[in-house]
């Protein structure tokens, strides 16, 4: 069997860390049965080291991307896990269906989305993606192929949704798509002068919308700390012609930008301009789905904007009653370190993700990118973790590249249930990643 094995130097989307390993690229479904211990890798959009394994074998899922069946009566699509969300949306949107949950990029695989139990701008209503998965097929190191779902071996299913590939390779996913009236959204913006006001807007029943997210200026200080623009969207009917839904970025960033481009002076200028432009859009306007859900996808390889040292994304969630105080402390720490970039979002989350390692819980989540500057960045991240812990929150593992074991254990109270399943399906602990070794989920370097 030739699985196209080759040496590979890989990173996550943040380009930090970079590790050497081996990659196999199976193109027949049956090959997955012969790869116990290989860590699945999708489109590499996790930011840190979840899809990396030093000197280990990774299994690229990208050739296993076939759509297998679709039932228009239930909206259930069955597809191989290497299919991208971009391919699903571009095929089904013209037919009146959309993804039930989508992250902020469409360039992720179905398997990667389930393995990270992704959430989107509708989390407050529709939960994580796993809520829309009736079943999946998983190739485990210890028990071979297993089918599981919320009603079929639920422990295995809830360990796999959000389990970051550590229970096995997801081969096939059944995903319940959502009927939509057309390819357009009605969008409206609400500016907020500071943190208190944006938290009030998120909780205002008059501003209830199926999709909500806020851009937040992480460098604003003093009276303007937390100034934001709340962006609300809802599906609307019709209007020809349909807006474009591109399968590839419009342009690619050709090379690494020098570090000074994203220095805090330039980011402050950008944030000022962005705020002025978007705060004014207080009248509803029509938008295609692509620019609303995936604004960053227009530029390919935008991760090179942070220069060759790469960047980290920090995403945390705090319980609602801790948000006012905790987010203020977090924003002050970031702003005074001058560490934030322009890509920062705040979002109100709904219920606790059912996956044992799922990130979402009720409260508010903040996500932002920071250029990686070695020890200074690590010190800031350690400080932020401490603040998050003090306020009862947690850090998102599919974005993470630094969290320590003790902090992780304190943040994820259902870890023991996850470990029980891991012991059942991978008794020899063959399946590991750099992230799992760092967090003490598996042994290894
Ligand atoms: C611009 C941007 C915006 C984002 N926005 C959001 C957001 O709004 N919400 C959110 O939740 N996430 C978000 N993410 C994170 C992203 O959705 C997740 O990291 C997702 O897992 C990436 O999928 P992937 O196919 O690239 O997987 P990879 O990055 O290749 O892998 C991610 C993890 O999934 C595992 N995995 C991949 N395929 C399989 C498989 N077939 N079987 C088992 N395990 C598998 C890997 O082992 C790894 O642990 C965003 C990322 C980017 C770059």
CSV table of C-alpha atoms and ligand atoms in Angstrom, one decimal:
chain,number,residue,atom,x,y,z
A,1,UNK,CA,0.0,0.0,0.0
A,2,UNK,CA,1.4,3.4,-1.0
A,3,UNK,CA,0.0,6.1,1.2
A,4,UNK,CA,2.3,8.7,-0.2
A,5,UNK,CA,4.4,9.0,3.0
A,6,UNK,CA,6.8,11.9,3.1
A,7,UNK,CA,8.8,14.0,5.6
A,8,UNK,CA,6.9,17.2,6.6
A,9,UNK,CA,7.8,20.3,8.4
A,10,UNK,CA,4.5,21.6,9.7
A,11,UNK,CA,2.9,24.3,11.8
A,12,UNK,CA,-0.7,25.3,12.7
A,13,UNK,CA,-2.2,28.5,11.3
A,14,UNK,CA,-0.2,30.7,13.7
A,15,UNK,CA,3.1,29.3,12.3
A,16,UNK,CA,4.3,28.7,15.9
A,17,UNK,CA,5.6,26.2,16.8
A,18,UNK,CA,7.0,24.5,13.7
A,19,UNK,CA,7.8,20.8,14.0
A,20,UNK,CA,9.1,17.9,11.8
A,21,UNK,CA,7.1,14.8,11.3
A,22,UNK,CA,5.8,12.4,8.6
A,23,UNK,CA,2.7,12.7,6.6
A,24,UNK,CA,0.6,10.0,5.0
A,25,UNK,CA,-2.1,10.9,2.4
A,26,UNK,CA,-4.5,8.0,2.1
A,27,UNK,CA,-7.0,8.1,-0.7
A,28,UNK,CA,-9.0,5.0,0.0
A,29,UNK,CA,-11.3,4.9,3.0
A,30,UNK,CA,-10.2,1.4,3.9
A,31,UNK,CA,-6.7,2.7,4.4
A,32,UNK,CA,-7.7,4.4,7.6
A,33,UNK,CA,-8.1,1.0,9.3
A,34,UNK,CA,-4.3,0.5,8.7
A,35,UNK,CA,-3.1,3.7,10.4
A,36,UNK,CA,-3.5,3.1,14.2
A,37,UNK,CA,-1.6,5.8,16.0
A,38,UNK,CA,-1.5,8.3,13.1
A,39,UNK,CA,-2.9,11.7,14.1
A,40,UNK,CA,-5.5,13.1,11.6
A,41,UNK,CA,-4.8,16.5,10.1
A,42,UNK,CA,-7.3,18.6,8.1
A,43,UNK,CA,-6.6,22.0,6.6
A,44,UNK,CA,-4.2,23.0,9.4
A,45,UNK,CA,-6.5,25.9,10.6
A,46,UNK,CA,-6.0,25.1,14.3
A,47,UNK,CA,-3.6,27.9,15.4
A,48,UNK,CA,-1.2,26.1,17.7
A,49,UNK,CA,0.0,22.5,18.0
A,50,UNK,CA,-3.2,20.4,18.0
A,51,UNK,CA,-2.5,19.0,14.5
A,52,UNK,CA,1.3,18.5,15.1
A,53,UNK,CA,3.3,15.7,16.4
A,54,UNK,CA,7.1,16.0,16.7
A,55,UNK,CA,8.7,13.1,14.7
A,56,UNK,CA,5.3,11.4,14.6
A,57,UNK,CA,3.0,10.4,11.8
A,58,UNK,CA,0.2,12.6,10.7
A,59,UNK,CA,-2.6,11.5,8.4
A,60,UNK,CA,-3.7,14.1,5.9
A,61,UNK,CA,-7.5,13.7,5.4
A,62,UNK,CA,-7.6,16.0,2.3
A,63,UNK,CA,-8.0,13.2,-0.3
A,64,UNK,CA,-10.9,11.7,1.6
A,65,UNK,CA,-13.4,14.3,0.7
A,66,UNK,CA,-16.3,12.6,-1.0
A,67,UNK,CA,-19.9,13.5,-0.5
A,68,UNK,CA,-21.7,10.2,0.0
A,69,UNK,CA,-25.4,11.0,0.3
A,70,UNK,CA,-27.9,13.8,1.0
A,71,UNK,CA,-31.4,13.4,2.3
A,72,UNK,CA,-33.5,16.5,1.4
A,73,UNK,CA,-36.2,15.4,3.8
A,74,UNK,CA,-34.0,15.6,6.9
A,75,UNK,CA,-31.1,17.8,5.5
A,76,UNK,CA,-28.6,15.2,6.5
A,77,UNK,CA,-25.4,15.1,4.4
A,78,UNK,CA,-23.1,12.2,4.8
A,79,UNK,CA,-19.5,12.9,3.7
A,80,UNK,CA,-15.9,11.9,4.2
A,81,UNK,CA,-14.2,13.9,6.9
A,82,UNK,CA,-11.7,15.6,4.6
A,83,UNK,CA,-14.4,17.6,2.8
A,84,UNK,CA,-14.1,21.3,3.5
A,85,UNK,CA,-16.9,23.5,4.8
A,86,UNK,CA,-16.2,25.7,1.8
A,87,UNK,CA,-17.1,22.9,-0.5
A,88,UNK,CA,-20.3,22.0,1.4
A,89,UNK,CA,-21.5,25.6,1.5
A,90,UNK,CA,-20.8,26.3,-2.2
A,91,UNK,CA,-22.6,23.1,-3.3
A,92,UNK,CA,-25.6,23.5,-1.0
A,93,UNK,CA,-26.2,27.2,-0.7
A,94,UNK,CA,-27.7,27.4,-4.3
A,95,UNK,CA,-30.0,24.6,-3.2
A,96,UNK,CA,-31.3,26.4,-0.1
A,97,UNK,CA,-29.1,24.8,2.6
A,98,UNK,CA,-26.3,26.2,4.7
A,99,UNK,CA,-24.0,24.9,7.5
A,100,UNK,CA,-25.8,24.6,10.8
A,101,UNK,CA,-22.7,26.1,12.6
A,102,UNK,CA,-19.6,27.6,11.0
A,103,UNK,CA,-16.3,28.9,12.4
A,104,UNK,CA,-14.8,32.2,11.1
A,105,UNK,CA,-13.1,30.5,8.2
A,106,UNK,CA,-14.7,28.1,5.6
A,107,UNK,CA,-11.3,26.5,4.9
A,108,UNK,CA,-11.6,23.8,7.6
A,109,UNK,CA,-12.5,20.2,7.1
A,110,UNK,CA,-15.6,18.5,8.4
A,111,UNK,CA,-13.4,16.2,10.5
A,112,UNK,CA,-11.4,19.2,11.9
A,113,UNK,CA,-14.6,21.0,12.7
A,114,UNK,CA,-16.0,18.1,14.7
A,115,UNK,CA,-12.7,17.3,16.4
A,116,UNK,CA,-12.6,20.9,17.6
A,117,UNK,CA,-16.4,21.0,18.2
A,118,UNK,CA,-16.4,24.4,16.6
A,119,UNK,CA,-18.8,27.2,17.5
A,120,UNK,CA,-19.9,30.1,15.4
A,121,UNK,CA,-21.8,33.4,15.5
A,122,UNK,CA,-25.1,31.5,16.3
A,123,UNK,CA,-23.7,29.6,19.3
A,124,UNK,CA,-26.1,31.3,21.7
A,125,UNK,CA,-29.0,29.7,19.8
A,126,UNK,CA,-27.6,26.6,18.0
A,127,UNK,CA,-24.7,25.4,20.1
A,128,UNK,CA,-21.6,23.7,18.7
A,129,UNK,CA,-21.3,21.7,15.5
A,130,UNK,CA,-21.6,18.4,17.4
A,131,UNK,CA,-25.2,19.3,18.2
A,132,UNK,CA,-25.9,18.8,14.5
A,133,UNK,CA,-24.1,15.5,14.0
A,134,UNK,CA,-26.4,12.5,14.3
A,135,UNK,CA,-23.5,10.0,13.9
A,136,UNK,CA,-19.9,9.6,12.7
A,137,UNK,CA,-17.5,6.8,11.9
A,138,UNK,CA,-14.2,6.7,13.9
A,139,UNK,CA,-11.1,4.6,13.4
A,140,UNK,CA,-9.7,4.0,16.8
A,141,UNK,CA,-6.3,2.5,17.6
A,142,UNK,CA,-7.7,-0.1,20.1
A,143,UNK,CA,-11.2,-1.0,18.8
A,144,UNK,CA,-11.0,-0.5,15.1
A,145,UNK,CA,-13.8,1.3,13.3
A,146,UNK,CA,-16.7,2.4,15.6
A,147,UNK,CA,-19.8,4.3,14.8
A,148,UNK,CA,-21.0,6.7,17.4
A,149,UNK,CA,-23.4,9.6,18.0
A,150,UNK,CA,-25.5,11.2,20.7
A,151,UNK,CA,-27.7,8.1,20.8
A,152,UNK,CA,-25.1,5.4,19.9
A,153,UNK,CA,-22.1,5.0,22.2
A,154,UNK,CA,-22.6,8.6,23.4
A,155,UNK,CA,-19.5,8.5,25.7
A,156,UNK,CA,-17.3,7.9,22.7
A,157,UNK,CA,-19.1,10.5,20.7
A,158,UNK,CA,-18.7,13.3,23.3
A,159,UNK,CA,-15.1,12.4,23.8
A,160,UNK,CA,-14.5,12.7,20.1
A,161,UNK,CA,-16.4,15.9,19.5
A,162,UNK,CA,-13.8,18.4,20.8
A,163,UNK,CA,-11.4,15.6,21.4
A,164,UNK,CA,-8.8,17.0,18.9
A,165,UNK,CA,-8.2,13.8,17.1
A,166,UNK,CA,-7.0,11.9,20.2
A,167,UNK,CA,-9.7,9.2,20.2
A,168,UNK,CA,-9.2,8.2,16.6
A,169,UNK,CA,-9.5,9.3,13.0
A,170,UNK,CA,-13.0,10.5,12.1
A,171,UNK,CA,-13.6,9.0,8.7
A,172,UNK,CA,-17.2,9.9,7.9
A,173,UNK,CA,-19.6,12.5,9.3
A,174,UNK,CA,-23.3,12.8,9.1
A,175,UNK,CA,-24.1,16.6,9.3
A,176,UNK,CA,-27.6,18.0,9.5
A,177,UNK,CA,-27.7,21.1,7.3
A,178,UNK,CA,-29.9,24.1,7.9
A,179,UNK,CA,-32.5,25.3,5.4
A,180,UNK,CA,-32.1,29.0,4.5
A,181,UNK,CA,-34.4,31.3,2.5
A,182,UNK,CA,-31.6,32.4,0.2
A,183,UNK,CA,-27.9,33.5,-0.1
A,184,UNK,CA,-28.4,36.9,1.6
A,185,UNK,CA,-28.3,38.2,5.1
A,186,UNK,CA,-29.7,41.4,6.6
A,187,UNK,CA,-26.9,42.9,8.7
A,188,UNK,CA,-26.9,45.8,11.1
A,189,UNK,CA,-24.1,47.3,13.3
A,190,UNK,CA,-24.4,48.9,16.7
A,191,UNK,CA,-21.4,50.8,18.0
A,192,UNK,CA,-20.4,50.6,21.7
A,193,UNK,CA,-18.2,53.2,23.4
A,194,UNK,CA,-16.8,50.9,26.0
A,195,UNK,CA,-16.9,47.4,27.6
A,196,UNK,CA,-20.0,48.1,29.7
A,197,UNK,CA,-22.0,49.2,26.7
A,198,UNK,CA,-21.1,46.3,24.5
A,199,UNK,CA,-22.0,43.8,27.3
A,200,UNK,CA,-25.4,45.6,27.6
A,201,UNK,CA,-26.0,45.5,23.9
A,202,UNK,CA,-25.3,41.7,23.8
A,203,UNK,CA,-27.9,41.2,26.5
A,204,UNK,CA,-30.5,43.5,25.1
A,205,UNK,CA,-33.5,41.4,24.0
A,206,UNK,CA,-34.5,44.0,21.4
A,207,UNK,CA,-31.2,43.2,19.6
A,208,UNK,CA,-31.7,39.5,19.5
A,209,UNK,CA,-30.5,38.0,16.2
A,210,UNK,CA,-29.6,34.6,14.9
A,211,UNK,CA,-26.0,35.6,14.4
A,212,UNK,CA,-24.1,38.1,16.6
A,213,UNK,CA,-20.4,39.0,17.1
A,214,UNK,CA,-18.5,42.1,18.1
A,215,UNK,CA,-15.3,43.5,16.8
A,216,UNK,CA,-13.4,44.9,19.8
A,217,UNK,CA,-10.6,47.4,19.9
A,218,UNK,CA,-8.1,45.6,22.2
A,219,UNK,CA,-5.7,48.6,22.2
A,220,UNK,CA,-8.3,51.1,23.5
A,221,UNK,CA,-7.6,52.3,27.0
A,222,UNK,CA,-9.1,54.4,29.8
A,223,UNK,CA,-12.7,55.5,29.2
A,224,UNK,CA,-12.7,53.8,25.8
A,225,UNK,CA,-11.5,50.4,27.1
A,226,UNK,CA,-13.5,47.7,25.2
A,227,UNK,CA,-15.0,50.0,22.6
A,228,UNK,CA,-16.6,47.7,20.0
A,229,UNK,CA,-19.0,47.3,17.1
A,230,UNK,CA,-21.7,44.7,17.5
A,231,UNK,CA,-22.6,43.1,14.2
A,232,UNK,CA,-25.9,41.3,13.9
A,233,UNK,CA,-27.1,39.2,10.9
A,234,UNK,CA,-30.2,37.2,9.9
A,235,UNK,CA,-31.0,35.3,6.7
A,236,UNK,CA,-33.4,37.0,4.3
A,237,UNK,CA,-35.2,35.9,1.2
A,238,UNK,CA,-34.2,36.3,-2.4
A,239,UNK,CA,-32.7,39.0,-4.5
A,240,UNK,CA,-31.0,38.0,-7.8
A,241,UNK,CA,-28.3,37.6,-8.7
A,242,UNK,CA,-26.8,35.5,-5.9
A,243,UNK,CA,-23.7,37.0,-4.3
A,244,UNK,CA,-20.4,35.2,-5.0
A,245,UNK,CA,-19.4,32.4,-2.7
A,246,UNK,CA,-15.7,31.9,-3.7
A,247,UNK,CA,-13.9,28.5,-3.1
A,248,UNK,CA,-10.5,30.2,-3.1
A,249,UNK,CA,-9.2,33.5,-1.6
A,250,UNK,CA,-9.3,36.5,-3.9
A,251,UNK,CA,-5.7,37.3,-3.5
A,252,UNK,CA,-2.8,35.7,-1.7
A,253,UNK,CA,-0.3,37.4,0.6
A,254,UNK,CA,2.9,36.6,-1.3
A,255,UNK,CA,5.5,36.8,1.5
A,256,UNK,CA,6.1,37.4,5.2
A,257,UNK,CA,5.5,41.1,6.2
A,258,UNK,CA,8.2,42.8,8.3
A,259,UNK,CA,7.4,42.8,12.0
A,260,UNK,CA,6.9,46.6,12.2
A,261,UNK,CA,3.8,46.4,9.9
A,262,UNK,CA,1.8,45.1,12.9
A,263,UNK,CA,3.4,47.2,15.5
A,264,UNK,CA,1.0,48.8,17.9
A,265,UNK,CA,1.2,52.2,16.2
A,266,UNK,CA,-0.1,50.8,12.9
A,267,UNK,CA,-2.7,48.6,14.7
A,268,UNK,CA,-4.0,51.7,16.5
A,269,UNK,CA,-4.4,53.5,13.2
A,270,UNK,CA,-6.1,50.5,11.7
A,271,UNK,CA,-8.5,50.2,14.7
A,272,UNK,CA,-9.4,53.8,14.6
A,273,UNK,CA,-10.3,53.6,10.9
A,274,UNK,CA,-12.1,50.3,11.3
A,275,UNK,CA,-14.2,51.7,14.1
A,276,UNK,CA,-15.2,54.8,12.2
A,277,UNK,CA,-16.1,52.9,9.1
A,278,UNK,CA,-18.2,50.2,10.8
A,279,UNK,CA,-19.7,52.1,13.7
A,280,UNK,CA,-21.6,54.2,11.2
A,281,UNK,CA,-23.5,51.3,9.6
A,282,UNK,CA,-26.4,51.5,11.9
A,283,UNK,CA,-29.0,51.1,9.1
A,284,UNK,CA,-29.7,47.5,8.0
A,285,UNK,CA,-27.9,46.5,4.8
A,286,UNK,CA,-27.8,43.4,2.6
A,287,UNK,CA,-24.7,41.2,2.7
A,288,UNK,CA,-23.7,38.0,1.1
A,289,UNK,CA,-22.9,35.1,3.4
A,290,UNK,CA,-19.2,35.0,2.5
A,291,UNK,CA,-18.2,38.6,3.6
A,292,UNK,CA,-20.2,38.3,6.8
A,293,UNK,CA,-19.0,34.9,8.0
A,294,UNK,CA,-15.6,34.7,6.4
A,295,UNK,CA,-14.1,38.2,6.0
A,296,UNK,CA,-10.5,36.9,6.5
A,297,UNK,CA,-10.8,34.3,3.8
A,298,UNK,CA,-10.6,36.9,1.1
A,299,UNK,CA,-6.8,37.0,1.6
A,300,UNK,CA,-5.0,33.7,1.2
A,301,UNK,CA,-2.0,33.1,3.6
A,302,UNK,CA,-2.9,36.2,5.7
A,303,UNK,CA,-1.1,34.4,8.5
A,304,UNK,CA,2.2,35.6,6.9
A,305,UNK,CA,1.2,39.2,7.9
A,306,UNK,CA,2.8,38.5,11.3
A,307,UNK,CA,6.2,37.8,9.9
A,308,UNK,CA,8.3,34.7,10.1
A,309,UNK,CA,8.1,34.3,13.9
A,310,UNK,CA,4.4,33.7,13.6
A,311,UNK,CA,1.6,34.5,16.0
A,312,UNK,CA,-0.6,33.0,18.7
A,313,UNK,CA,-4.3,33.3,19.0
A,314,UNK,CA,-5.7,33.7,22.6
A,315,UNK,CA,-9.3,32.7,23.1
A,316,UNK,CA,-10.9,32.5,26.5
A,317,UNK,CA,-14.4,32.4,27.9
A,318,UNK,CA,-15.5,33.8,31.2
A,319,UNK,CA,-18.8,33.1,33.0
A,320,UNK,CA,-21.3,36.0,32.5
A,321,UNK,CA,-21.2,37.2,36.1
A,322,UNK,CA,-17.4,37.4,36.0
A,323,UNK,CA,-17.2,39.1,32.6
A,324,UNK,CA,-17.4,42.8,33.5
A,325,UNK,CA,-14.6,42.5,36.0
A,326,UNK,CA,-12.5,39.7,34.4
A,327,UNK,CA,-12.6,41.1,30.8
A,328,UNK,CA,-11.6,44.5,32.1
A,329,UNK,CA,-8.5,43.0,33.7
A,330,UNK,CA,-7.7,40.9,30.6
A,331,UNK,CA,-8.2,43.9,28.2
A,332,UNK,CA,-6.0,46.1,30.5
A,333,UNK,CA,-3.2,43.5,30.5
A,334,UNK,CA,-3.3,43.2,26.7
A,335,UNK,CA,-3.6,46.8,26.0
A,336,UNK,CA,-0.8,47.8,28.4
A,337,UNK,CA,1.5,45.1,26.8
A,338,UNK,CA,0.7,46.7,23.4
A,339,UNK,CA,0.3,43.1,22.2
A,340,UNK,CA,-2.9,42.9,20.4
A,341,UNK,CA,-3.6,43.0,16.7
A,342,UNK,CA,-6.6,44.3,14.9
A,343,UNK,CA,-8.3,40.9,14.7
A,344,UNK,CA,-10.2,40.7,17.9
A,345,UNK,CA,-13.7,39.5,18.6
A,346,UNK,CA,-16.1,39.3,21.5
A,347,UNK,CA,-19.1,37.1,21.5
A,348,UNK,CA,-21.8,36.0,23.9
A,349,UNK,CA,-21.9,32.2,24.1
A,350,UNK,CA,-24.9,30.0,24.8
A,351,UNK,CA,-24.9,26.7,26.7
A,352,UNK,CA,-22.0,24.4,27.8
A,353,UNK,CA,-20.7,22.3,24.9
A,354,UNK,CA,-21.6,18.7,25.5
A,355,UNK,CA,-18.2,17.4,24.3
A,356,UNK,CA,-16.1,16.6,27.3
A,357,UNK,CA,-13.3,18.9,26.1
A,358,UNK,CA,-15.6,21.3,24.2
A,359,UNK,CA,-14.6,24.9,24.8
A,360,UNK,CA,-17.9,26.8,25.0
A,361,UNK,CA,-19.7,27.5,28.2
A,362,UNK,CA,-22.2,30.2,29.1
A,363,UNK,CA,-20.6,33.6,29.2
A,364,UNK,CA,-18.5,35.8,27.0
A,365,UNK,CA,-15.6,34.8,24.8
A,366,UNK,CA,-12.7,37.0,23.6
A,367,UNK,CA,-10.4,36.0,20.8
A,368,UNK,CA,-7.4,37.9,19.5
A,369,UNK,CA,-4.2,37.4,17.7
A,370,UNK,CA,-0.8,38.5,19.0
A,371,UNK,CA,2.5,38.5,17.2
A,372,UNK,CA,4.8,35.9,18.7
A,373,UNK,CA,7.7,37.7,20.5
A,374,UNK,CA,9.3,34.9,22.4
A,375,UNK,CA,9.5,35.2,26.2
A,376,UNK,CA,7.5,38.5,26.4
A,377,UNK,CA,4.5,36.7,24.7
A,378,UNK,CA,4.8,33.6,26.8
A,379,UNK,CA,4.9,35.8,30.0
A,380,UNK,CA,1.8,37.7,28.9
A,381,UNK,CA,-0.1,34.4,28.0
A,382,UNK,CA,0.8,33.0,31.4
A,383,UNK,CA,-0.6,36.1,33.1
A,384,UNK,CA,-3.8,35.9,31.0
A,385,UNK,CA,-4.2,32.2,31.9
A,386,UNK,CA,-4.0,33.2,35.6
A,387,UNK,CA,-6.7,35.9,35.1
A,388,UNK,CA,-8.9,33.5,33.3
A,389,UNK,CA,-8.6,30.9,36.1
A,390,UNK,CA,-9.3,33.5,38.8
A,391,UNK,CA,-12.5,34.4,37.0
A,392,UNK,CA,-13.6,30.7,36.4
A,393,UNK,CA,-13.0,30.6,32.7
A,394,UNK,CA,-11.2,28.5,30.2
A,395,UNK,CA,-8.9,28.7,27.1
A,396,UNK,CA,-9.8,27.3,23.7
A,397,UNK,CA,-7.6,24.3,23.0
A,398,UNK,CA,-7.8,24.4,19.2
A,399,UNK,CA,-6.3,27.9,19.3
A,400,UNK,CA,-3.8,27.2,22.0
A,401,UNK,CA,0.0,26.7,21.8
A,402,UNK,CA,1.2,27.3,25.4
A,403,UNK,CA,-1.3,26.3,28.2
A,404,UNK,CA,0.2,24.4,31.1
A,405,UNK,CA,-1.1,21.1,32.5
A,406,UNK,CA,-2.4,22.4,35.9
A,407,UNK,CA,-4.2,25.3,34.3
A,408,UNK,CA,-5.7,23.0,31.7
A,409,UNK,CA,-6.9,20.5,34.4
A,410,UNK,CA,-8.6,23.3,36.4
A,411,UNK,CA,-10.3,24.7,33.3
A,412,UNK,CA,-11.8,21.4,32.0
A,413,UNK,CA,-13.6,19.7,34.8
A,414,UNK,CA,-15.0,16.8,32.7
A,415,UNK,CA,-11.4,15.6,31.9
A,416,UNK,CA,-11.8,12.3,33.8
A,417,UNK,CA,-14.7,11.2,31.6
A,418,UNK,CA,-12.6,12.0,28.5
A,419,UNK,CA,-9.7,10.0,29.9
A,420,UNK,CA,-11.9,7.0,30.6
A,421,UNK,CA,-12.9,6.8,27.0
A,422,UNK,CA,-9.3,7.4,25.8
A,423,UNK,CA,-8.2,4.4,27.9
A,424,UNK,CA,-10.9,2.3,26.3
A,425,UNK,CA,-10.3,3.1,22.6
A,426,UNK,CA,-6.5,3.7,22.8
A,427,UNK,CA,-5.3,1.5,25.7
A,428,UNK,CA,-1.7,1.7,24.7
A,429,UNK,CA,-1.8,5.5,24.3
A,430,UNK,CA,-0.5,5.4,20.7
A,431,UNK,CA,-2.5,8.4,19.5
A,432,UNK,CA,-0.9,11.7,20.6
A,433,UNK,CA,-0.2,15.2,19.5
A,434,UNK,CA,2.2,17.9,20.6
A,435,UNK,CA,-0.8,19.5,22.4
A,436,UNK,CA,-1.8,16.3,24.1
A,437,UNK,CA,1.8,15.7,25.4
A,438,UNK,CA,2.0,19.3,26.6
A,439,UNK,CA,-1.3,19.1,28.5
A,440,UNK,CA,-0.5,15.7,30.0
A,441,UNK,CA,-3.4,14.0,28.1
A,442,UNK,CA,-0.9,11.5,26.7
A,443,UNK,CA,2.7,10.6,27.4
A,444,UNK,CA,5.5,11.7,25.2
A,445,UNK,CA,7.9,14.6,24.4
B,1,LIG,C1,-9.5,32.5,10.6
B,1,LIG,C2,-9.9,31.4,11.6
B,1,LIG,C3,-11.1,31.6,12.2
B,1,LIG,C4,-11.6,30.6,13.1
B,1,LIG,N1,-12.8,30.8,13.7
B,1,LIG,C5,-13.3,29.8,14.6
B,1,LIG,C6,-14.5,30.0,15.2
B,1,LIG,O1,-15.2,31.0,15.0
B,1,LIG,N2,-14.9,29.0,16.0
B,1,LIG,C7,-14.2,27.9,16.3
B,1,LIG,O2,-14.7,27.0,17.1
B,1,LIG,N3,-13.0,27.7,15.7
B,1,LIG,C8,-12.5,28.7,14.9
B,1,LIG,N4,-11.3,28.5,14.2
B,1,LIG,C9,-10.5,27.2,14.5
B,1,LIG,C10,-10.8,26.1,13.5
B,1,LIG,O3,-12.2,26.1,13.2
B,1,LIG,C11,-10.4,24.8,14.1
B,1,LIG,O4,-9.1,24.8,14.6
B,1,LIG,C12,-10.6,23.5,13.2
B,1,LIG,O5,-10.3,22.4,14.0
B,1,LIG,C13,-9.7,23.6,12.0
B,1,LIG,O6,-10.0,22.5,11.1
B,1,LIG,P1,-8.9,21.9,10.2
B,1,LIG,O7,-9.6,21.0,9.2
B,1,LIG,O8,-8.0,22.9,9.7
B,1,LIG,O9,-8.2,20.9,11.2
B,1,LIG,P2,-6.6,20.9,11.7
B,1,LIG,O10,-6.2,22.3,12.1
B,1,LIG,O11,-5.8,20.3,10.6
B,1,LIG,O12,-6.7,20.0,12.9
B,1,LIG,C14,-7.4,20.4,14.1
B,1,LIG,C15,-7.6,19.3,15.1
B,1,LIG,O13,-8.6,18.4,14.6
B,1,LIG,C16,-8.0,17.1,14.5
B,1,LIG,N5,-8.6,16.5,13.2
B,1,LIG,C17,-8.6,17.0,12.0
B,1,LIG,N6,-9.2,16.2,11.1
B,1,LIG,C18,-9.6,15.1,11.9
B,1,LIG,C19,-10.3,13.9,11.6
B,1,LIG,N7,-10.7,13.6,10.4
B,1,LIG,N8,-10.4,13.0,12.6
B,1,LIG,C20,-10.0,13.3,13.8
B,1,LIG,N9,-9.4,14.4,14.2
B,1,LIG,C21,-9.2,15.3,13.2
B,1,LIG,C22,-6.5,17.3,14.4
B,1,LIG,O14,-5.9,16.1,14.9
B,1,LIG,C23,-6.3,18.5,15.3
B,1,LIG,O15,-6.3,18.1,16.7
B,1,LIG,C24,-10.8,29.4,13.3
B,1,LIG,C25,-9.6,29.3,12.7
B,1,LIG,C26,-9.1,30.2,11.8
B,1,LIG,C27,-7.8,30.1,11.1
